[in-house]
Amino acid sequence: MLELLAYLQDPELVARFQRRCGLFLVEAAHHSGGRTRDPEPTPVHADKPREQLRGRWDHQDKNSNYKHKENGYAVGGCSKPQYEVRNWLLHFLFLFSAGMGHEIFYITCLPCVHWSVDPFLCRRLVNMWAVVMYVGQVMKDVLKLPRPPSPPVVKLETRVDAEYGLPSTHAMAATAISFTLLLSAPSRIQFQFEVGLLIAATLSSLVCLSRLYTGMHSVLDVICGVLISGFLMFLTYPYWETFDHLQLTSRISPVVALAVPFFLCYTYPELEHYSTTRGDTTIILGAGAGSSVGYWVNEQLGQTFEPQGTLPVPLPTLTADTLALGAARLFVGVVALVGTRQVMKTLSLQVLYSWYKVRKRDDSARRRREIEVPYKFVTYTAVGLVNSIVVNRVFILLGLL
């Protein structure tokens, strides 16, 4: 078993997958100052000692300050090893798939389910998304297992490189979102289950494979992410209906929805270095908390915006008018959410900077727990509230719903 785990954690396994997909780590000889380089970068072979490669990249980093993208080669200087893309179709496919696993994608796309399909399904997806992401992010910072090193792996993302690796929260989120929708939709919408299963498996697989292609996770990270997400769904599935009922009808639901996530964010495990995991987790739980309170308010007001008639309802026909209406709702909704985010972010930071007597130009202050957690939680709680309460009512005023 230990040998199997070590094999799945081996970065060379990721590097081989990247090479099979047409992504190669390359060597490029150049002089100090980065004025020249080989016309044809040389692929790094697996049989070269990793220490030799590491030293070479370190040497190049100290003596270069250039970036090139020529003749089909995507070449980075400074702090990034150089790489060559030989299959652009797979390259863009996996980069797009990786984007589907980022928090910003879910925060902008999950509301579309609320606006154009069924708020009930959006509520289910947000709840499950918040659960699996919190568990995954905390596990990363408790286990502290590193991401695959470069070389031999090509790393195409830098923002999250300071985070730890296991489990892959992209894999967790993609699995939870895809299969929560698949399990929840049959009672609400008429569709062929086999087609839904194929779509869910395809989308989640693309996101998982993209984490290998971008060099951000080992095979073990991805497999564990899928298995943990599946386990959490299996564990919570029998209680989904009960939780829905309590979330919408209990008098203490708004208090619990705000207090518990904020407590979890503020007590998030501390690291010896700054990582984006706490901030990203706060964004997710804040958006979930705001949405939960908003759905409770809608239930109390008796206007839930859910499909009328006998359930499950048929899927709407994709006509030009339907697509235009959906695009208009998307535009108005995104403008409302982005505007809310910008206003609340500015106001909350001003209040916190004044309270803690921090200079407004001190961007590093945003990393302090007492500032980062409250401002992000308040900002995205407001985003969740606007999404669940306000946006649909704006649609009605504009004749879009």
GROMACS .gro file of C-alpha atoms in nm:
model
  401
    1MET     CA    1   0.000   0.000   0.000
    2LEU     CA    2   0.281   0.243   0.089
    3GLU     CA    3   0.449   0.169  -0.243
    4LEU     CA    4   0.124   0.243  -0.427
    5LEU     CA    5   0.080   0.573  -0.242
    6ALA     CA    6   0.439   0.670  -0.318
    7TYR     CA    7   0.386   0.586  -0.685
    8LEU     CA    8   0.068   0.796  -0.707
    9GLN     CA    9   0.250   1.083  -0.533
   10ASP     CA   10   0.549   1.067  -0.769
   11PRO     CA   11   0.585   1.397  -0.962
   12GLU     CA   12   0.732   1.209  -1.257
   13LEU     CA   13   0.389   1.049  -1.309
   14VAL     CA   14   0.244   1.398  -1.354
   15ALA     CA   15   0.530   1.499  -1.583
   16ARG     CA   16   0.467   1.195  -1.803
   17PHE     CA   17   0.098   1.286  -1.829
   18GLN     CA   18   0.194   1.640  -1.929
   19ARG     CA   19   0.429   1.513  -2.198
   20ARG     CA   20   0.162   1.276  -2.332
   21CYS     CA   21  -0.065   1.580  -2.366
   22GLY     CA   22   0.201   1.782  -2.546
   23LEU     CA   23   0.338   1.994  -2.260
   24PHE     CA   24   0.717   1.974  -2.219
   25LEU     CA   25   0.961   2.127  -1.975
   26VAL     CA   26   1.254   2.258  -2.180
   27GLU     CA   27   1.604   2.389  -2.134
   28ALA     CA   28   1.713   2.715  -2.295
   29ALA     CA   29   2.072   2.833  -2.287
   30HIS     CA   30   2.113   3.210  -2.266
   31HIS     CA   31   2.362   3.468  -2.148
   32SER     CA   32   2.336   3.693  -1.848
   33GLY     CA   33   2.072   3.956  -1.910
   34GLY     CA   34   1.861   3.720  -2.117
   35ARG     CA   35   1.968   3.861  -2.457
   36THR     CA   36   2.006   3.529  -2.636
   37ARG     CA   37   1.867   3.185  -2.615
   38ASP     CA   38   1.876   2.864  -2.816
   39PRO     CA   39   1.650   2.884  -3.123
   40GLU     CA   40   1.515   2.541  -3.035
   41PRO     CA   41   1.461   2.471  -2.662
   42THR     CA   42   1.558   2.118  -2.563
   43PRO     CA   43   1.303   1.898  -2.383
   44VAL     CA   44   1.402   1.789  -2.035
   45HIS     CA   45   1.421   1.411  -2.022
   46ALA     CA   46   1.296   1.204  -1.733
   47ASP     CA   47   1.625   1.022  -1.687
   48LYS     CA   48   1.818   1.339  -1.589
   49PRO     CA   49   1.888   1.372  -1.218
   50ARG     CA   50   1.637   1.604  -1.054
   51GLU     CA   51   1.912   1.776  -0.852
   52GLN     CA   52   2.095   1.863  -1.175
   53LEU     CA   53   1.780   2.010  -1.325
   54ARG     CA   54   1.696   2.203  -1.011
   55GLY     CA   55   2.041   2.359  -1.002
   56ARG     CA   56   2.019   2.457  -1.365
   57TRP     CA   57   1.687   2.630  -1.322
   58ASP     CA   58   1.811   2.810  -1.011
   59HIS     CA   59   2.114   2.932  -1.205
   60GLN     CA   60   1.898   3.057  -1.490
   61ASP     CA   61   1.659   3.233  -1.255
   62LYS     CA   62   1.943   3.431  -1.098
   63ASN     CA   63   2.077   3.546  -1.434
   64SER     CA   64   1.766   3.614  -1.641
   65ASN     CA   65   1.494   3.874  -1.653
   66TYR     CA   66   1.316   3.806  -1.977
   67LYS     CA   67   1.002   3.646  -2.110
   68HIS     CA   68   0.947   3.517  -2.460
   69LYS     CA   69   0.668   3.359  -2.655
   70GLU     CA   70   0.790   3.282  -3.002
   71ASN     CA   71   0.755   3.020  -3.275
   72GLY     CA   72   0.491   2.824  -3.087
   73TYR     CA   73   0.693   2.810  -2.767
   74ALA     CA   74   0.558   2.949  -2.442
   75VAL     CA   75   0.875   3.037  -2.258
   76GLY     CA   76   0.899   3.200  -1.916
   77GLY     CA   77   1.211   3.357  -1.767
   78CYS     CA   78   1.267   3.490  -1.416
   79SER     CA   79   1.103   3.254  -1.170
   80LYS     CA   80   0.932   3.009  -1.407
   81PRO     CA   81   1.091   2.710  -1.579
   82GLN     CA   82   1.044   2.723  -1.955
   83TYR     CA   83   0.794   2.504  -2.132
   84GLU     CA   84   0.686   2.410  -2.481
   85VAL     CA   85   0.325   2.347  -2.589
   86ARG     CA   86   0.288   2.102  -2.876
   87ASN     CA   87  -0.086   2.039  -2.854
   88TRP     CA   88  -0.270   2.370  -2.828
   89LEU     CA   89  -0.614   2.209  -2.843
   90LEU     CA   90  -0.552   2.009  -2.525
   91HIS     CA   91  -0.370   2.307  -2.375
   92PHE     CA   92  -0.671   2.537  -2.399
   93LEU     CA   93  -0.915   2.260  -2.308
   94PHE     CA   94  -0.733   2.187  -1.982
   95LEU     CA   95  -0.680   2.553  -1.899
   96PHE     CA   96  -1.053   2.613  -1.943
   97SER     CA   97  -1.128   2.304  -1.732
   98ALA     CA   98  -0.893   2.428  -1.461
   99GLY     CA   99  -1.079   2.759  -1.463
  100MET     CA  100  -1.403   2.572  -1.392
  101GLY     CA  101  -1.258   2.466  -1.059
  102HIS     CA  102  -1.174   2.815  -0.932
  103GLU     CA  103  -1.389   2.984  -0.671
  104ILE     CA  104  -1.467   3.279  -0.898
  105PHE     CA  105  -1.619   3.042  -1.155
  106TYR     CA  106  -1.863   2.895  -0.904
  107ILE     CA  107  -1.947   3.234  -0.753
  108THR     CA  108  -2.042   3.369  -1.097
  109CYS     CA  109  -2.191   3.053  -1.250
  110LEU     CA  110  -2.384   2.893  -0.962
  111PRO     CA  111  -2.616   3.197  -0.947
  112CYS     CA  112  -2.711   3.122  -1.309
  113VAL     CA  113  -2.879   2.805  -1.181
  114HIS     CA  114  -3.078   3.026  -0.944
  115TRP     CA  115  -3.167   3.284  -1.209
  116SER     CA  116  -3.251   3.059  -1.503
  117VAL     CA  117  -3.328   2.709  -1.371
  118ASP     CA  118  -3.435   2.657  -1.009
  119PRO     CA  119  -3.330   2.830  -0.683
  120PHE     CA  120  -3.381   2.498  -0.504
  121LEU     CA  121  -3.099   2.341  -0.705
  122CYS     CA  122  -2.873   2.641  -0.650
  123ARG     CA  123  -2.930   2.615  -0.275
  124ARG     CA  124  -2.834   2.247  -0.276
  125LEU     CA  125  -2.523   2.313  -0.482
  126VAL     CA  126  -2.403   2.602  -0.265
  127ASN     CA  127  -2.456   2.402   0.055
  128MET     CA  128  -2.258   2.103  -0.070
  129TRP     CA  129  -1.990   2.322  -0.227
  130ALA     CA  130  -1.931   2.502   0.104
  131VAL     CA  131  -1.904   2.174   0.298
  132VAL     CA  132  -1.657   1.998   0.068
  133MET     CA  133  -1.441   2.307   0.016
  134TYR     CA  134  -1.406   2.377   0.387
  135VAL     CA  135  -1.313   2.015   0.461
  136GLY     CA  136  -1.069   2.006   0.169
  137GLN     CA  137  -0.898   2.335   0.250
  138VAL     CA  138  -0.854   2.247   0.617
  139MET     CA  139  -0.716   1.903   0.527
  140LYS     CA  140  -0.457   2.071   0.304
  141ASP     CA  141  -0.330   2.292   0.582
  142VAL     CA  142  -0.335   2.015   0.843
  143LEU     CA  143  -0.166   1.744   0.634
  144LYS     CA  144   0.078   1.992   0.471
  145LEU     CA  145   0.173   1.765   0.181
  146PRO     CA  146   0.359   1.959  -0.090
  147ARG     CA  147   0.256   2.007  -0.450
  148PRO     CA  148   0.462   1.837  -0.725
  149PRO     CA  149   0.801   2.009  -0.766
  150SER     CA  150   0.920   2.178  -1.083
  151PRO     CA  151   1.120   2.027  -1.241
  152PRO     CA  152   1.021   1.765  -1.347
  153VAL     CA  153   0.666   1.907  -1.354
  154VAL     CA  154   0.561   2.213  -1.555
  155LYS     CA  155   0.358   2.448  -1.334
  156LEU     CA  156   0.112   2.666  -1.522
  157GLU     CA  157  -0.044   2.840  -1.220
  158THR     CA  158   0.134   3.054  -0.964
  159ARG     CA  159  -0.136   3.208  -0.744
  160VAL     CA  160  -0.200   2.891  -0.543
  161ASP     CA  161   0.153   2.750  -0.552
  162ALA     CA  162   0.202   2.847  -0.186
  163GLU     CA  163  -0.088   2.619  -0.091
  164TYR     CA  164  -0.036   2.256   0.002
  165GLY     CA  165  -0.144   1.978  -0.229
  166LEU     CA  166  -0.353   1.699  -0.080
  167PRO     CA  167  -0.644   1.682  -0.143
  168SER     CA  168  -0.722   1.860  -0.469
  169THR     CA  169  -1.010   2.094  -0.384
  170HIS     CA  170  -1.068   2.147  -0.757
  171ALA     CA  171  -1.141   1.776  -0.785
  172MET     CA  172  -1.356   1.788  -0.471
  173ALA     CA  173  -1.562   2.084  -0.590
  174ALA     CA  174  -1.609   1.951  -0.942
  175THR     CA  175  -1.721   1.611  -0.813
  176ALA     CA  176  -1.956   1.757  -0.552
  177ILE     CA  177  -2.115   2.014  -0.784
  178SER     CA  178  -2.163   1.773  -1.076
  179PHE     CA  179  -2.308   1.485  -0.879
  180THR     CA  180  -2.510   1.692  -0.631
  181LEU     CA  181  -2.685   1.843  -0.931
  182LEU     CA  182  -2.730   1.499  -1.084
  183LEU     CA  183  -2.884   1.358  -0.764
  184SER     CA  184  -3.104   1.660  -0.691
  185ALA     CA  185  -3.234   1.745  -1.037
  186PRO     CA  186  -3.458   1.439  -1.110
  187SER     CA  187  -3.718   1.552  -0.856
  188ARG     CA  188  -3.727   1.901  -1.008
  189ILE     CA  189  -3.657   1.874  -1.382
  190GLN     CA  190  -3.738   1.616  -1.646
  191PHE     CA  191  -3.425   1.486  -1.817
  192GLN     CA  192  -3.263   1.158  -1.919
  193PHE     CA  193  -3.058   1.042  -1.620
  194GLU     CA  194  -2.800   0.859  -1.835
  195VAL     CA  195  -2.724   1.178  -2.026
  196GLY     CA  196  -2.690   1.371  -1.700
  197LEU     CA  197  -2.456   1.104  -1.565
  198LEU     CA  198  -2.238   1.127  -1.875
  199ILE     CA  199  -2.221   1.506  -1.850
  200ALA     CA  200  -2.140   1.498  -1.476
  201ALA     CA  201  -1.866   1.239  -1.524
  202THR     CA  202  -1.717   1.426  -1.822
  203LEU     CA  203  -1.707   1.768  -1.654
  204SER     CA  204  -1.565   1.639  -1.325
  205SER     CA  205  -1.306   1.427  -1.512
  206LEU     CA  206  -1.191   1.726  -1.717
  207VAL     CA  207  -1.139   1.935  -1.404
  208CYS     CA  208  -0.949   1.649  -1.236
  209LEU     CA  209  -0.722   1.592  -1.538
  210SER     CA  210  -0.662   1.966  -1.568
  211ARG     CA  211  -0.500   1.964  -1.223
  212LEU     CA  212  -0.244   1.717  -1.355
  213TYR     CA  213  -0.193   1.905  -1.679
  214THR     CA  214  -0.132   2.236  -1.499
  215GLY     CA  215   0.114   2.059  -1.269
  216MET     CA  216  -0.062   2.168  -0.951
  217HIS     CA  217  -0.145   1.826  -0.807
  218SER     CA  218  -0.021   1.469  -0.798
  219VAL     CA  219  -0.239   1.179  -0.903
  220LEU     CA  220  -0.283   1.094  -0.535
  221ASP     CA  221  -0.409   1.447  -0.462
  222VAL     CA  222  -0.675   1.418  -0.732
  223ILE     CA  223  -0.787   1.066  -0.641
  224CYS     CA  224  -0.815   1.161  -0.274
  225GLY     CA  225  -1.013   1.471  -0.366
  226VAL     CA  226  -1.268   1.266  -0.561
  227LEU     CA  227  -1.295   0.999  -0.291
  228ILE     CA  228  -1.331   1.249  -0.005
  229SER     CA  229  -1.597   1.441  -0.193
  230GLY     CA  230  -1.783   1.118  -0.272
  231PHE     CA  231  -1.763   1.013   0.093
  232LEU     CA  232  -1.901   1.347   0.214
  233MET     CA  233  -2.190   1.323  -0.033
  234PHE     CA  234  -2.263   0.966   0.075
  235LEU     CA  235  -2.252   1.071   0.440
  236THR     CA  236  -2.481   1.372   0.403
  237TYR     CA  237  -2.721   1.259   0.129
  238PRO     CA  238  -2.980   1.101   0.365
  239TYR     CA  239  -3.013   1.436   0.547
  240TRP     CA  240  -3.041   1.673   0.250
  241GLU     CA  241  -3.420   1.702   0.273
  242THR     CA  242  -3.414   1.754   0.650
  243PHE     CA  243  -3.148   2.022   0.621
  244ASP     CA  244  -3.349   2.196   0.346
  245HIS     CA  245  -3.651   2.211   0.573
  246LEU     CA  246  -3.457   2.348   0.871
  247GLN     CA  247  -3.267   2.594   0.656
  248LEU     CA  248  -3.588   2.748   0.521
  249THR     CA  249  -3.821   2.731   0.821
  250SER     CA  250  -3.625   2.735   1.148
  251ARG     CA  251  -3.622   3.065   1.337
  252ILE     CA  252  -3.257   3.025   1.426
  253SER     CA  253  -3.153   2.940   1.070
  254PRO     CA  254  -3.018   3.290   0.985
  255VAL     CA  255  -2.819   3.308   1.309
  256VAL     CA  256  -2.666   2.965   1.260
  257ALA     CA  257  -2.600   3.034   0.890
  258LEU     CA  258  -2.394   3.343   0.979
  259ALA     CA  259  -2.234   3.249   1.312
  260VAL     CA  260  -2.106   2.899   1.232
  261PRO     CA  261  -1.929   2.983   0.902
  262PHE     CA  262  -1.773   3.300   1.049
  263PHE     CA  263  -1.645   3.102   1.350
  264LEU     CA  264  -1.499   2.836   1.119
  265CYS     CA  265  -1.325   3.100   0.909
  266TYR     CA  266  -1.184   3.292   1.206
  267THR     CA  267  -1.051   2.976   1.370
  268TYR     CA  268  -0.905   2.845   1.045
  269PRO     CA  269  -0.570   2.668   1.107
  270GLU     CA  270  -0.274   2.907   1.117
  271LEU     CA  271   0.027   2.843   0.892
  272GLU     CA  272   0.390   2.949   0.926
  273HIS     CA  273   0.357   3.134   0.595
  274TYR     CA  274   0.073   3.316   0.421
  275SER     CA  275  -0.148   3.104   0.198
  276THR     CA  276  -0.458   3.186  -0.004
  277THR     CA  277  -0.652   2.896   0.150
  278ARG     CA  278  -0.797   3.090   0.443
  279GLY     CA  279  -0.909   3.378   0.225
  280ASP     CA  280  -1.061   3.150  -0.040
  281THR     CA  281  -1.239   2.947   0.226
  282THR     CA  282  -1.381   3.266   0.378
  283ILE     CA  283  -1.510   3.373   0.035
  284ILE     CA  284  -1.688   3.042  -0.012
  285LEU     CA  285  -1.840   3.022   0.335
  286GLY     CA  286  -1.939   3.390   0.323
  287ALA     CA  287  -2.120   3.344  -0.008
  288GLY     CA  288  -2.289   3.032   0.129
  289ALA     CA  289  -2.394   3.211   0.448
  290GLY     CA  290  -2.545   3.505   0.260
  291SER     CA  291  -2.729   3.275   0.020
  292SER     CA  292  -2.868   3.069   0.310
  293VAL     CA  293  -3.005   3.376   0.487
  294GLY     CA  294  -3.147   3.501   0.159
  295TYR     CA  295  -3.331   3.177   0.089
  296TRP     CA  296  -3.475   3.188   0.442
  297VAL     CA  297  -3.597   3.545   0.385
  298ASN     CA  298  -3.760   3.448   0.054
  299GLU     CA  299  -3.939   3.159   0.225
  300GLN     CA  300  -4.072   3.391   0.497
  301LEU     CA  301  -4.192   3.637   0.233
  302GLY     CA  302  -4.362   3.358   0.039
  303GLN     CA  303  -4.174   3.431  -0.285
  304THR     CA  304  -3.915   3.164  -0.357
  305PHE     CA  305  -3.902   3.200  -0.738
  306GLU     CA  306  -3.912   2.821  -0.775
  307PRO     CA  307  -4.082   2.655  -1.077
  308GLN     CA  308  -4.461   2.653  -1.060
  309GLY     CA  309  -4.680   2.355  -1.140
  310THR     CA  310  -4.630   1.983  -1.104
  311LEU     CA  311  -4.272   1.873  -1.043
  312PRO     CA  312  -4.059   1.767  -1.218
  313VAL     CA  313  -4.105   2.034  -1.483
  314PRO     CA  314  -3.978   1.993  -1.840
  315LEU     CA  315  -3.657   2.163  -1.940
  316PRO     CA  316  -3.720   2.494  -2.120
  317THR     CA  317  -3.685   2.483  -2.497
  318LEU     CA  318  -3.365   2.647  -2.621
  319THR     CA  319  -3.500   2.910  -2.857
  320ALA     CA  320  -3.342   3.238  -2.962
  321ASP     CA  321  -3.574   3.426  -2.725
  322THR     CA  322  -3.486   3.194  -2.434
  323LEU     CA  323  -3.113   3.237  -2.495
  324ALA     CA  324  -3.147   3.615  -2.524
  325LEU     CA  325  -3.346   3.629  -2.201
  326GLY     CA  326  -3.089   3.411  -2.025
  327ALA     CA  327  -2.804   3.630  -2.153
  328ALA     CA  328  -2.983   3.945  -2.031
  329ARG     CA  329  -3.036   3.793  -1.685
  330LEU     CA  330  -2.671   3.687  -1.676
  331PHE     CA  331  -2.553   4.038  -1.761
  332VAL     CA  332  -2.778   4.213  -1.510
  333GLY     CA  333  -2.703   3.957  -1.238
  334VAL     CA  334  -2.326   3.968  -1.280
  335VAL     CA  335  -2.329   4.349  -1.278
  336ALA     CA  336  -2.530   4.343  -0.954
  337LEU     CA  337  -2.297   4.093  -0.787
  338VAL     CA  338  -1.975   4.259  -0.903
  339GLY     CA  339  -2.106   4.599  -0.797
  340THR     CA  340  -2.206   4.463  -0.456
  341ARG     CA  341  -1.865   4.304  -0.414
  342GLN     CA  342  -1.680   4.622  -0.499
  343VAL     CA  343  -1.889   4.846  -0.272
  344MET     CA  344  -1.883   4.610   0.027
  345LYS     CA  345  -1.512   4.536  -0.013
  346THR     CA  346  -1.427   4.907  -0.012
  347LEU     CA  347  -1.652   4.990   0.282
  348SER     CA  348  -1.549   4.693   0.498
  349LEU     CA  349  -1.177   4.759   0.441
  350GLN     CA  350  -1.218   5.125   0.529
  351VAL     CA  351  -1.395   5.038   0.853
  352LEU     CA  352  -1.139   4.772   0.948
  353TYR     CA  353  -0.838   4.987   0.856
  354SER     CA  354  -0.979   5.266   1.072
  355TRP     CA  355  -1.058   5.030   1.360
  356TYR     CA  356  -0.711   4.874   1.364
  357LYS     CA  357  -0.538   5.201   1.269
  358VAL     CA  358  -0.379   5.061   0.956
  359ARG     CA  359  -0.260   5.273   0.664
  360LYS     CA  360  -0.492   5.238   0.364
  361ARG     CA  361  -0.199   5.182   0.129
  362ASP     CA  362  -0.068   4.892   0.335
  363ASP     CA  363  -0.183   4.602   0.115
  364SER     CA  364  -0.005   4.349   0.339
  365ALA     CA  365  -0.255   4.432   0.616
  366ARG     CA  366  -0.521   4.247   0.421
  367ARG     CA  367  -0.341   3.926   0.505
  368ARG     CA  368  -0.390   3.969   0.877
  369ARG     CA  369  -0.660   3.738   1.011
  370GLU     CA  370  -0.848   4.011   1.195
  371ILE     CA  371  -0.881   4.203   0.868
  372GLU     CA  372  -0.889   3.936   0.598
  373VAL     CA  373  -1.159   3.720   0.751
  374PRO     CA  374  -1.412   3.996   0.841
  375TYR     CA  375  -1.379   4.192   0.517
  376LYS     CA  376  -1.407   3.889   0.291
  377PHE     CA  377  -1.685   3.731   0.495
  378VAL     CA  378  -1.893   4.052   0.503
  379THR     CA  379  -1.829   4.120   0.134
  380TYR     CA  380  -1.934   3.778   0.009
  381THR     CA  381  -2.220   3.745   0.256
  382ALA     CA  382  -2.358   4.060   0.094
  383VAL     CA  383  -2.300   3.905  -0.250
  384GLY     CA  384  -2.497   3.595  -0.143
  385LEU     CA  385  -2.780   3.807  -0.004
  386VAL     CA  386  -2.807   4.016  -0.320
  387ASN     CA  387  -2.802   3.703  -0.536
  388SER     CA  388  -3.078   3.523  -0.346
  389ILE     CA  389  -3.303   3.817  -0.251
  390VAL     CA  390  -3.249   4.116  -0.477
  391VAL     CA  391  -3.151   3.999  -0.825
  392ASN     CA  392  -3.469   3.806  -0.908
  393ARG     CA  393  -3.679   4.100  -0.795
  394VAL     CA  394  -3.479   4.327  -1.027
  395PHE     CA  395  -3.550   4.077  -1.307
  396ILE     CA  396  -3.922   4.115  -1.241
  397LEU     CA  397  -3.898   4.495  -1.253
  398LEU     CA  398  -3.710   4.476  -1.584
  399GLY     CA  399  -3.944   4.215  -1.731
  400LEU     CA  400  -3.670   3.949  -1.746
  401LEU     CA  401  -3.844   3.692  -1.526
   0.00000   0.00000   0.00000
